[in-house]
mmCIF file of C-alpha atoms in Angstrom:
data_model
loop_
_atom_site.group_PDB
_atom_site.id
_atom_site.type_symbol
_atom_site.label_atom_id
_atom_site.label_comp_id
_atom_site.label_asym_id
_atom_site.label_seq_id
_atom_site.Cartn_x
_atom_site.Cartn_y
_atom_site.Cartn_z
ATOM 1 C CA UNK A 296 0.000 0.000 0.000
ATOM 2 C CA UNK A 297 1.537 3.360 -0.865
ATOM 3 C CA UNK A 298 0.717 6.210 1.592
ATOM 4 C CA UNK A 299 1.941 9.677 3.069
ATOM 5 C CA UNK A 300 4.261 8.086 5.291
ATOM 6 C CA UNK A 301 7.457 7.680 3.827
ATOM 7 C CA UNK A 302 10.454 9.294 5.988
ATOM 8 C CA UNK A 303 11.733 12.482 5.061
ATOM 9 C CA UNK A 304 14.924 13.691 6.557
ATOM 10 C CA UNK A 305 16.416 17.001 6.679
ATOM 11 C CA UNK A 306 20.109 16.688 5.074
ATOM 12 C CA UNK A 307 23.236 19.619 4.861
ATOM 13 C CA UNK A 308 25.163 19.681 1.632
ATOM 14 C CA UNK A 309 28.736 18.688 2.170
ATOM 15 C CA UNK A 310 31.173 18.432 -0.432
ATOM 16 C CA UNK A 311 29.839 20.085 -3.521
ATOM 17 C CA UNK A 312 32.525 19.520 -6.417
ATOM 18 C CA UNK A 313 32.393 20.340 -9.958
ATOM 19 C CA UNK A 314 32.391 16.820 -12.365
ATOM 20 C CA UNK A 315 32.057 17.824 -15.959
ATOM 21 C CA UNK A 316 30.568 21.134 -17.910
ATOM 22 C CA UNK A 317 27.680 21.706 -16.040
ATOM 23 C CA UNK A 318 27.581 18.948 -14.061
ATOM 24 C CA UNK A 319 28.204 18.703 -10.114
ATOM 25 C CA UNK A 320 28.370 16.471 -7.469
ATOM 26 C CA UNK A 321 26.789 17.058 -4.053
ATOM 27 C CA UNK A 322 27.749 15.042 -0.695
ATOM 28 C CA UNK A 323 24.051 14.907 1.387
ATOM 29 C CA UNK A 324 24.760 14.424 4.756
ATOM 30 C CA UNK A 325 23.055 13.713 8.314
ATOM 31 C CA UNK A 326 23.457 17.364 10.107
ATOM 32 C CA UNK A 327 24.584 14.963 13.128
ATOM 33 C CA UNK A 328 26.840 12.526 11.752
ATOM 34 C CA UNK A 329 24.230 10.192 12.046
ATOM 35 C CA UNK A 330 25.100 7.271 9.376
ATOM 36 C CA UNK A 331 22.126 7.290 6.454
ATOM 37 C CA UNK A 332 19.786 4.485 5.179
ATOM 38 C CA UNK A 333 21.526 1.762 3.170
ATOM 39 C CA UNK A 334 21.226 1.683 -0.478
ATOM 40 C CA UNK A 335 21.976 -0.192 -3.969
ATOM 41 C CA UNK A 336 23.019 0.451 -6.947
ATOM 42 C CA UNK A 337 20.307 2.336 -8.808
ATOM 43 C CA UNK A 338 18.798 3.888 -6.102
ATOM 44 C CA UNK A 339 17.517 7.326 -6.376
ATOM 45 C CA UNK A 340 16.559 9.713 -3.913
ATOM 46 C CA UNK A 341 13.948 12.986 -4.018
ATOM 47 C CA UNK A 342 14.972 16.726 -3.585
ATOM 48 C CA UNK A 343 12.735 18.894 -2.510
ATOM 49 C CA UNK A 344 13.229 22.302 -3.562
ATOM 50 C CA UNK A 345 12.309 25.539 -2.830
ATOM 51 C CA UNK A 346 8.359 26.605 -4.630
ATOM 52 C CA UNK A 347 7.506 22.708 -3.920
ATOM 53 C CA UNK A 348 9.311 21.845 -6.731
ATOM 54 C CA UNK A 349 10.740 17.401 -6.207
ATOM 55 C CA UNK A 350 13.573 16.612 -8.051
ATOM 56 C CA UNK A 351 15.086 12.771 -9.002
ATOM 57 C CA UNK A 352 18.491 12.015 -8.610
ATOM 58 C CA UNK A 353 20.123 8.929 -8.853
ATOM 59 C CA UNK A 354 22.926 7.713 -5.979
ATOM 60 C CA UNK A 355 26.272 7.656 -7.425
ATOM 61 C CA UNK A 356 28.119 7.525 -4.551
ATOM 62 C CA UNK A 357 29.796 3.905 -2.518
ATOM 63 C CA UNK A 358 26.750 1.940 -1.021
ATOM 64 C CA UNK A 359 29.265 0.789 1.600
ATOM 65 C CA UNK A 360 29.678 4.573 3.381
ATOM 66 C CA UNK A 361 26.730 5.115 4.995
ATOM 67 C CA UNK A 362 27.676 8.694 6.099
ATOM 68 C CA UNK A 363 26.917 10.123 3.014
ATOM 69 C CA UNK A 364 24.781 10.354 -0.271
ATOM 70 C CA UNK A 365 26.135 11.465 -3.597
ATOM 71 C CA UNK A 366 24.020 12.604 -6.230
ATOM 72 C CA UNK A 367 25.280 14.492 -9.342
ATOM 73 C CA UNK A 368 23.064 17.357 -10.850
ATOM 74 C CA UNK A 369 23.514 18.574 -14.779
ATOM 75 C CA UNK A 370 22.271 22.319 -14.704
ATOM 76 C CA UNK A 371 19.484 22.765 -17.727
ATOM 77 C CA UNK A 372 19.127 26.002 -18.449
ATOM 78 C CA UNK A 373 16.180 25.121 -20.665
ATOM 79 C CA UNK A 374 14.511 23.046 -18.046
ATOM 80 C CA UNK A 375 11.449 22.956 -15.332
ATOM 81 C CA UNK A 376 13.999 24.833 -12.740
ATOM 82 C CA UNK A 377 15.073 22.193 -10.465
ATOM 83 C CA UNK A 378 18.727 21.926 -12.013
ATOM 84 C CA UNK A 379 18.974 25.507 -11.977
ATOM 85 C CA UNK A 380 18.116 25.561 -7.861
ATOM 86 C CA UNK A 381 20.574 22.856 -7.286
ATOM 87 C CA UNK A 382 23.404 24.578 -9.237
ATOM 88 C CA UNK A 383 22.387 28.323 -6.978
ATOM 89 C CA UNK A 384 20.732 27.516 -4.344
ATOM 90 C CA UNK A 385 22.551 24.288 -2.924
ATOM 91 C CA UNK A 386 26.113 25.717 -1.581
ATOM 92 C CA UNK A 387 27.744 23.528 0.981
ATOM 93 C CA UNK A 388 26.123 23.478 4.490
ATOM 94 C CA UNK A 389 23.232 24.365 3.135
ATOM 95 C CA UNK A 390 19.678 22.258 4.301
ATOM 96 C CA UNK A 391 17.759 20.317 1.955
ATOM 97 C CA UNK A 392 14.612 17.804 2.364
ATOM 98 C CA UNK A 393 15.149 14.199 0.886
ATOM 99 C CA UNK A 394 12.860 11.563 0.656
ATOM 100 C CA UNK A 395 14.195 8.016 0.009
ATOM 101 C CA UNK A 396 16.285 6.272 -1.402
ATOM 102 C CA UNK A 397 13.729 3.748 -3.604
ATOM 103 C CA UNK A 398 14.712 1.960 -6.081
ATOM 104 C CA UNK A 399 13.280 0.798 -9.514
ATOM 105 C CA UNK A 400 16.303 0.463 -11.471
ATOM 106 C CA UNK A 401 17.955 -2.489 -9.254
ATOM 107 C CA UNK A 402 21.528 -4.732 -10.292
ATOM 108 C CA UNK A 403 20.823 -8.166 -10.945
ATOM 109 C CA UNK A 404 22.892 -10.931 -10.109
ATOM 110 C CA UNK A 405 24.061 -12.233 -13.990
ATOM 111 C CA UNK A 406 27.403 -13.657 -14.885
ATOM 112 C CA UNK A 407 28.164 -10.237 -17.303
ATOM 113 C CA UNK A 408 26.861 -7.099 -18.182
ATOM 114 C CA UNK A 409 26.970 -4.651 -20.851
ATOM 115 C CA UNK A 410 26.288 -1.139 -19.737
ATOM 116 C CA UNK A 411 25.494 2.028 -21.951
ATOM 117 C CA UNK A 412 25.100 5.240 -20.719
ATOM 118 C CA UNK A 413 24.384 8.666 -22.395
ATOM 119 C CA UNK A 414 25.253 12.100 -20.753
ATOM 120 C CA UNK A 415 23.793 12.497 -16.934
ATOM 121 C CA UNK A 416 22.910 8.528 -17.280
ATOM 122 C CA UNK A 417 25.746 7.856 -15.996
ATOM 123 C CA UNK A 418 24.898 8.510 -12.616
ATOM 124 C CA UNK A 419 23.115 5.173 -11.731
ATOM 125 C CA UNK A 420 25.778 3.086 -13.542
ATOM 126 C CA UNK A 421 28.625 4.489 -11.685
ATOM 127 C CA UNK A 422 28.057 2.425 -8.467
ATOM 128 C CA UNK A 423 26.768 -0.851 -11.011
ATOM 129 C CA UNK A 424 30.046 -1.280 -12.488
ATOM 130 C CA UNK A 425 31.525 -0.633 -8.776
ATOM 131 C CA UNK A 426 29.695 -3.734 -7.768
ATOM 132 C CA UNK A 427 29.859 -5.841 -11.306
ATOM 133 C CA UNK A 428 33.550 -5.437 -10.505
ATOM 134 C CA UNK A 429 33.505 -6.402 -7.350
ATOM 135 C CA UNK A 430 31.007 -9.537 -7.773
ATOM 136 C CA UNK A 431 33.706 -10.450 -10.666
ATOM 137 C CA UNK A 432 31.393 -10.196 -13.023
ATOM 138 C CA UNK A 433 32.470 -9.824 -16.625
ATOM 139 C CA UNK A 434 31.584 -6.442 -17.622
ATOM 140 C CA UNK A 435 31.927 -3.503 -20.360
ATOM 141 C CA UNK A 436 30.657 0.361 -20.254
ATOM 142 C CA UNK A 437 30.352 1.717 -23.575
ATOM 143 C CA UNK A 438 29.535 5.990 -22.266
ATOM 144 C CA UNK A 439 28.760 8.471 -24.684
ATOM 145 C CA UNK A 440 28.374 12.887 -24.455
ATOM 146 C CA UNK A 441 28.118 15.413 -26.573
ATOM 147 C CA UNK A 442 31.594 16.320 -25.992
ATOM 148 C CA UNK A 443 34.491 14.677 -23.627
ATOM 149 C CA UNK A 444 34.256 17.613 -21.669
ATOM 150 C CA UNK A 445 30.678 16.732 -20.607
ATOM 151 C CA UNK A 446 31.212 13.467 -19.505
ATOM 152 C CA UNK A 447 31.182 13.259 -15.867
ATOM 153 C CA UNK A 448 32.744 10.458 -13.972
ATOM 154 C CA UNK A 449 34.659 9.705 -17.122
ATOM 155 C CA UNK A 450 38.196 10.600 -16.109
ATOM 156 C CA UNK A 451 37.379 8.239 -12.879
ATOM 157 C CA UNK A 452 35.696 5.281 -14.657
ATOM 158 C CA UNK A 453 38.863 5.491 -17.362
ATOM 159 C CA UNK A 454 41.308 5.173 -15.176
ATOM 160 C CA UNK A 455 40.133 2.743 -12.337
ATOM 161 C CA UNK A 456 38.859 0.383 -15.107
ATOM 162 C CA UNK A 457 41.013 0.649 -18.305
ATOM 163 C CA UNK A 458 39.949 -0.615 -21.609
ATOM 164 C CA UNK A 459 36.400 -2.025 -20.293
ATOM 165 C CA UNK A 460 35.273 1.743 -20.634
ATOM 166 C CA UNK A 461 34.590 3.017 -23.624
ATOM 167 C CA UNK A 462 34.520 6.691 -24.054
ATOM 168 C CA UNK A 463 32.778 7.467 -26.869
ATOM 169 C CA UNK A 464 31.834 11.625 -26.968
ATOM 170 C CA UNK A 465 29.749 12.655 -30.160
ATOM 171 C CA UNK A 466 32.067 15.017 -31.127
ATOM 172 C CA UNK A 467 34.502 12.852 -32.149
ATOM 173 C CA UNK A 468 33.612 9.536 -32.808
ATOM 174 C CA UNK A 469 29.853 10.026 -33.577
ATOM 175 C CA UNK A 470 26.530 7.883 -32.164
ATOM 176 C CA UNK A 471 27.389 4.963 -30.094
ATOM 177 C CA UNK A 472 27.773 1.619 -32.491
ATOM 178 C CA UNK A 473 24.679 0.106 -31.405
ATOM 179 C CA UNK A 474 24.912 -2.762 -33.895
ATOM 180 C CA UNK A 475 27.879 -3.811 -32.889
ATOM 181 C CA UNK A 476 27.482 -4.539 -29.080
ATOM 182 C CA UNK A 477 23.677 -5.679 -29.369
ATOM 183 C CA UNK A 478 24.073 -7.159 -32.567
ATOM 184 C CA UNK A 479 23.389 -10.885 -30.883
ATOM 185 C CA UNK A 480 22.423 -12.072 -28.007
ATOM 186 C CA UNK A 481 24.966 -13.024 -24.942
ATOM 187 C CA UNK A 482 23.851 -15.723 -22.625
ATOM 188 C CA UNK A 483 23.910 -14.623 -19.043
ATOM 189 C CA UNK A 484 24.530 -10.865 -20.208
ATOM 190 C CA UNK A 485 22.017 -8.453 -19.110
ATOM 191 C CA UNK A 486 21.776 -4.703 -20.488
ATOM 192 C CA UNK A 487 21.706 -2.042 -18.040
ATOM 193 C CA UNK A 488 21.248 1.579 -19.997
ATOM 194 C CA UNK A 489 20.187 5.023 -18.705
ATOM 195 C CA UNK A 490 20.312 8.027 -21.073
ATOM 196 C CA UNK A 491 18.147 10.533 -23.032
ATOM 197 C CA UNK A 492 15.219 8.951 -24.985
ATOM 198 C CA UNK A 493 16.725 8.115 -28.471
ATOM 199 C CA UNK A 494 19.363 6.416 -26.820
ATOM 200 C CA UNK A 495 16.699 3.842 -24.749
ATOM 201 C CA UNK A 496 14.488 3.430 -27.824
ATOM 202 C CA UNK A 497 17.567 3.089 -29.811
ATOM 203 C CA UNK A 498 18.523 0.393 -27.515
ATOM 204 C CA UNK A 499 15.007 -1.282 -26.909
ATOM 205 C CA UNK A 500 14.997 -2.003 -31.057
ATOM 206 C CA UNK A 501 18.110 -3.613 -30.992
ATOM 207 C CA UNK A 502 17.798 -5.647 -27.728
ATOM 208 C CA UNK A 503 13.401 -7.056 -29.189
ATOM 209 C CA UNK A 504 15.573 -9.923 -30.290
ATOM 210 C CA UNK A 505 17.190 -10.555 -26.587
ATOM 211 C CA UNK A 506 15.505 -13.074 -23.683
ATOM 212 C CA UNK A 507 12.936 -11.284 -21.594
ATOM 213 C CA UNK A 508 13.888 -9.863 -19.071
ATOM 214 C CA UNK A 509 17.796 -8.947 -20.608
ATOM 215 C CA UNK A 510 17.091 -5.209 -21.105
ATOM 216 C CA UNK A 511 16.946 -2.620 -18.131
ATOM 217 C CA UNK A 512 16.609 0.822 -19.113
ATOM 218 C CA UNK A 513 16.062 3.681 -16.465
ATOM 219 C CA UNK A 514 13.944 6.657 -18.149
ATOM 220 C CA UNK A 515 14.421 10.909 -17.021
ATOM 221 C CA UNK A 516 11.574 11.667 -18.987
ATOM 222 C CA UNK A 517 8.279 9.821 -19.785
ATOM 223 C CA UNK A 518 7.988 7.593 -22.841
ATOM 224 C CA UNK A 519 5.722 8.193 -25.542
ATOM 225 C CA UNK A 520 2.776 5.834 -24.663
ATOM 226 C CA UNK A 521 -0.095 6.991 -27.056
ATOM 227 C CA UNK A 522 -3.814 7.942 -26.329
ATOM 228 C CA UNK A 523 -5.422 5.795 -22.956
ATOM 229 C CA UNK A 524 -7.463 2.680 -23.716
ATOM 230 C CA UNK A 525 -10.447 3.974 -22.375
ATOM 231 C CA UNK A 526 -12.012 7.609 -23.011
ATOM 232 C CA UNK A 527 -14.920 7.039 -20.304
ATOM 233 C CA UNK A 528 -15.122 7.795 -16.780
ATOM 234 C CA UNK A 529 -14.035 4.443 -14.353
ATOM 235 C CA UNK A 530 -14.424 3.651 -10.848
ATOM 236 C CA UNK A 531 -11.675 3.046 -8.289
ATOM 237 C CA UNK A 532 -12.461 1.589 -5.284
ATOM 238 C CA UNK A 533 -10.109 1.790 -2.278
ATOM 239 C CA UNK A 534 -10.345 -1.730 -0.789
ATOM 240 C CA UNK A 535 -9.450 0.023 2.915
ATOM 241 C CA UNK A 536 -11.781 2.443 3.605
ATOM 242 C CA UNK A 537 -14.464 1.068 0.886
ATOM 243 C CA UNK A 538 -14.944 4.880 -1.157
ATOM 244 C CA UNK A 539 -15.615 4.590 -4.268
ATOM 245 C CA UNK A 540 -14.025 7.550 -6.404
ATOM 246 C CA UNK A 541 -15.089 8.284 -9.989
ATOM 247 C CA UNK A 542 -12.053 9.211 -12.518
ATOM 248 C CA UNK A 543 -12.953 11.313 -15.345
ATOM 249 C CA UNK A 544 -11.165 11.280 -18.530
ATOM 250 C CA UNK A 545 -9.557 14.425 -18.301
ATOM 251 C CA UNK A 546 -8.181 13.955 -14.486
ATOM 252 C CA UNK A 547 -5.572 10.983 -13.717
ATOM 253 C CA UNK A 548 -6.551 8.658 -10.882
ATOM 254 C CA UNK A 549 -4.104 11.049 -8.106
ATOM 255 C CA UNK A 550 -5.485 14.150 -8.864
ATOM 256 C CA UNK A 551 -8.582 12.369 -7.649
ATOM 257 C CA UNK A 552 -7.440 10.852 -4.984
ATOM 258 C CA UNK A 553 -5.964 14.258 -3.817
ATOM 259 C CA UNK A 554 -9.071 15.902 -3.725
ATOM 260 C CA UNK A 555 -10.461 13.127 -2.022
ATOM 261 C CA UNK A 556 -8.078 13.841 0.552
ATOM 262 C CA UNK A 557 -6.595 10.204 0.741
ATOM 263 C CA UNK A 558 -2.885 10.403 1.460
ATOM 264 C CA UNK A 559 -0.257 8.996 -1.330
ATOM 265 C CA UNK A 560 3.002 10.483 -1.745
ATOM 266 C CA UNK A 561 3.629 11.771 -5.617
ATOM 267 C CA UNK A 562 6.761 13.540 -6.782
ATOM 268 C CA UNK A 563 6.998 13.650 -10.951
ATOM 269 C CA UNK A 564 3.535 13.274 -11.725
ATOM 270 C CA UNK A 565 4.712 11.693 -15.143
ATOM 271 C CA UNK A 566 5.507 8.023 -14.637
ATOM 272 C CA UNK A 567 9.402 8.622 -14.340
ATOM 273 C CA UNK A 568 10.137 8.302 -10.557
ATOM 274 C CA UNK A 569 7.492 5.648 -8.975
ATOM 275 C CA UNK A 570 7.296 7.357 -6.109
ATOM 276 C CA UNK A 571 2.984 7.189 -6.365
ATOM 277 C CA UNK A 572 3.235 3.519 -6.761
ATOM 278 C CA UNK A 573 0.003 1.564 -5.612
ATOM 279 C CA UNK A 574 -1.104 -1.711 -5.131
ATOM 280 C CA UNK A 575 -4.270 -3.046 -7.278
ATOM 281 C CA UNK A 576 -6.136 -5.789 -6.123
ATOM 282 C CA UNK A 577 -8.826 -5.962 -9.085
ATOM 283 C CA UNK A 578 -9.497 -4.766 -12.600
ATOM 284 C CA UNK A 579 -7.536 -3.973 -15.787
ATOM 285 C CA UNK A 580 -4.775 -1.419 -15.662
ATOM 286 C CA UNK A 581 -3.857 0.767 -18.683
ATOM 287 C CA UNK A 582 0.009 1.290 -17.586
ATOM 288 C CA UNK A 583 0.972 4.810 -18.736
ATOM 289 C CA UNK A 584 4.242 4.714 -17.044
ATOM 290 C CA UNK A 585 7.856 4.365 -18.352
ATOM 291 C CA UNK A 586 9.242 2.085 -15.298
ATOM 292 C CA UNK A 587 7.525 -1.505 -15.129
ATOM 293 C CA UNK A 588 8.838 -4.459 -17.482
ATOM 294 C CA UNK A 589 6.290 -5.842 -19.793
ATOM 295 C CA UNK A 590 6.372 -8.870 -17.467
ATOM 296 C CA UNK A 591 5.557 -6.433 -14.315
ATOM 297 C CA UNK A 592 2.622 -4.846 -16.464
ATOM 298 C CA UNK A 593 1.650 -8.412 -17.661
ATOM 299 C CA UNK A 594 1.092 -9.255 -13.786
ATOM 300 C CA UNK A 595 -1.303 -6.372 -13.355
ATOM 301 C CA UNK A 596 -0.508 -5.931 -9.242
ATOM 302 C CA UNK A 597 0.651 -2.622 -9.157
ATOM 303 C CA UNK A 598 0.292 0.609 -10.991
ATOM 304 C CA UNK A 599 1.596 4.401 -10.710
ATOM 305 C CA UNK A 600 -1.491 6.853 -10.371
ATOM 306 C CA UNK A 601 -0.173 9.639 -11.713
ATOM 307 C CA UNK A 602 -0.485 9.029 -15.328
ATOM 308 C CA UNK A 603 -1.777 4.846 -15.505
ATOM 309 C CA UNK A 604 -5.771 4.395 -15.949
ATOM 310 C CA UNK A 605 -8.530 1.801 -16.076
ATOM 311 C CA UNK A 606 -8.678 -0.755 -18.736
ATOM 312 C CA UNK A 607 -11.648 -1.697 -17.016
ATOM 313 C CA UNK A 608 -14.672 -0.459 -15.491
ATOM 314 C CA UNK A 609 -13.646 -0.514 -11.978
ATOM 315 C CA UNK A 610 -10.121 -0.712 -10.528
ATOM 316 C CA UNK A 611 -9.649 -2.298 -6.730
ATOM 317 C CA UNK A 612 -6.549 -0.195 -5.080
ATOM 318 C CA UNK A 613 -4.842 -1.229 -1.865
ATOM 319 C CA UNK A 614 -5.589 2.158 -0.134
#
């Protein structure tokens, strides 16, 4: 059951360290010295910023050191404003709310992995090679950037790793050669890759011909899912106080739940971050989100209110 109850804790910048063009690293740390939740690889944690505004970021720090959290922030001048708070607003010492760390981008146990990463993807992949290496896994990292200047962690990843990094910045060698590591499926090989959209759906083509189950991809913005299945109003019934709410076609299921006053936690509102994610116990879900594997939307027992509907008349929701 999701709820309003997850913790929040009230964290002081630390370090704060400049990675690549536009890109920096902040150290989030207990104001007390307290150590911090424990983590994996692909974790992310929630900002929240000043004028309500939530912001994603991915843990790209050591698991093992529980004193801090590391998160690395590319300013977007173009963007929604979070990135541009960070890069202002966020000097060392100063306070910041987190919520977290969840994780829908987990590391799972296979004899080798290929990773790809474009720009700011890097982030979650940083600690997955960390601990690919030290499973003794076989591994590569194929990481491309518009230019090798704006390609954090790349410096680091280069030299701790050698060869099994491949730097690959537009600039100068062009779009990442696709065909040639996903040309054929490896046995035991899973694909880990994080990035902007063309690189994911570039990747998703070339991996149809994989097992299920090989390809995990970890989206910043939402996917382009097409119009809802249904275009009439359907009931959701929360299964622990009994209310019945009705969802019209022009509000999503949270916005309705909002006004209803029942308490979920939300954060994106656009499938991306799963922090809205509810249990269904009954009825058809239209999944409008850009985190669940086909088998996860194939088992129908979960859904993320913000942008998912009814495929059926009536949905049954653990709330």
């Amino acid at each position: 059951m999701t709820g309003g109850a997850e913790p929040e804790r009230l964290l002081v910048v630390g370090a704060r360290e400049p990675r690549a063009d536009g890109v920096i690293t902040l150290d989030l740390l207990d104001p007390a010295g307290a150590d911090l939740p424990a983590w994996a690889p692909g974790a992310h944690v929630d900002l929240v910023l000043a004028d309500g505004l939530v912001r994603q970021y991915s843990l790209c720090g050591d698991p093992a050191d529980l004193r801090v959290w590391r998160v690395a922030v590319q300013r977007e001048p173009g963007g929604r404003g979070g990135s541009e708070l960070v890069h202002t607003k966020l000097e060392r010492d100063a306070a910041v709310l987190v919520r977290g760390p969840r994780n829908h981008f987990p590391l799972e146990p296979a004899q080798g992995y290929l990773f790809i990463a474009g720009g700011i993807g890097i982030t979650p992949i940083v600690p997955m090679v960390a601990a690919a290496e030290a499973a003794g896994a076989e591994w590569s990292l194929t990481y491309g950037g518009r230019t090798a200047t704006s390609m954090a962690f790349a410096a680091e990843l280069a030299s701790a790793y050698g060869d099994r990094v491949r730097l690959r910045p537009l600039d100068e060698h062009g779009l990442l050669d696709l065909d040639a590591l996903l040309s054929r499926p490896r046995p035991g090989v899973l694909v880990y890759c994080c990035g902007p959209e063309g690189l994911i759906e570039a990747v998703e083509r070339r991996c149809a011909a994989w097992p299920p189950g090989t390809l995990h991809v970890e989206r910043f913005t939402p996917r382009d899912v097409g119009e809802p299945v249904r275009s009439r109003p359907f009931e959701v019934e929360l299964a622990v106080t009994g209310v019945t709410l009705t969802v019209p076609p022009d509000r999503s299921i949270l916005e309705v739940l909002e006004e209803a006053g029942v308490p979920i936690l939300s954060s994106c509102r656009e499938g991306t971050c799963g922090t809205c994610e509810t249990e269904v116990l009954a009825g058809e879900v239209d999944h409008r989100d850009s985190l669940l594997t086909e088998e996860e939307r194939a088992a129908g027992d979960i859904m993320y209110v913000c942008v998912s509907r009814a495929a059926s008349p009536r949905l049954v929701l653990g709330l």
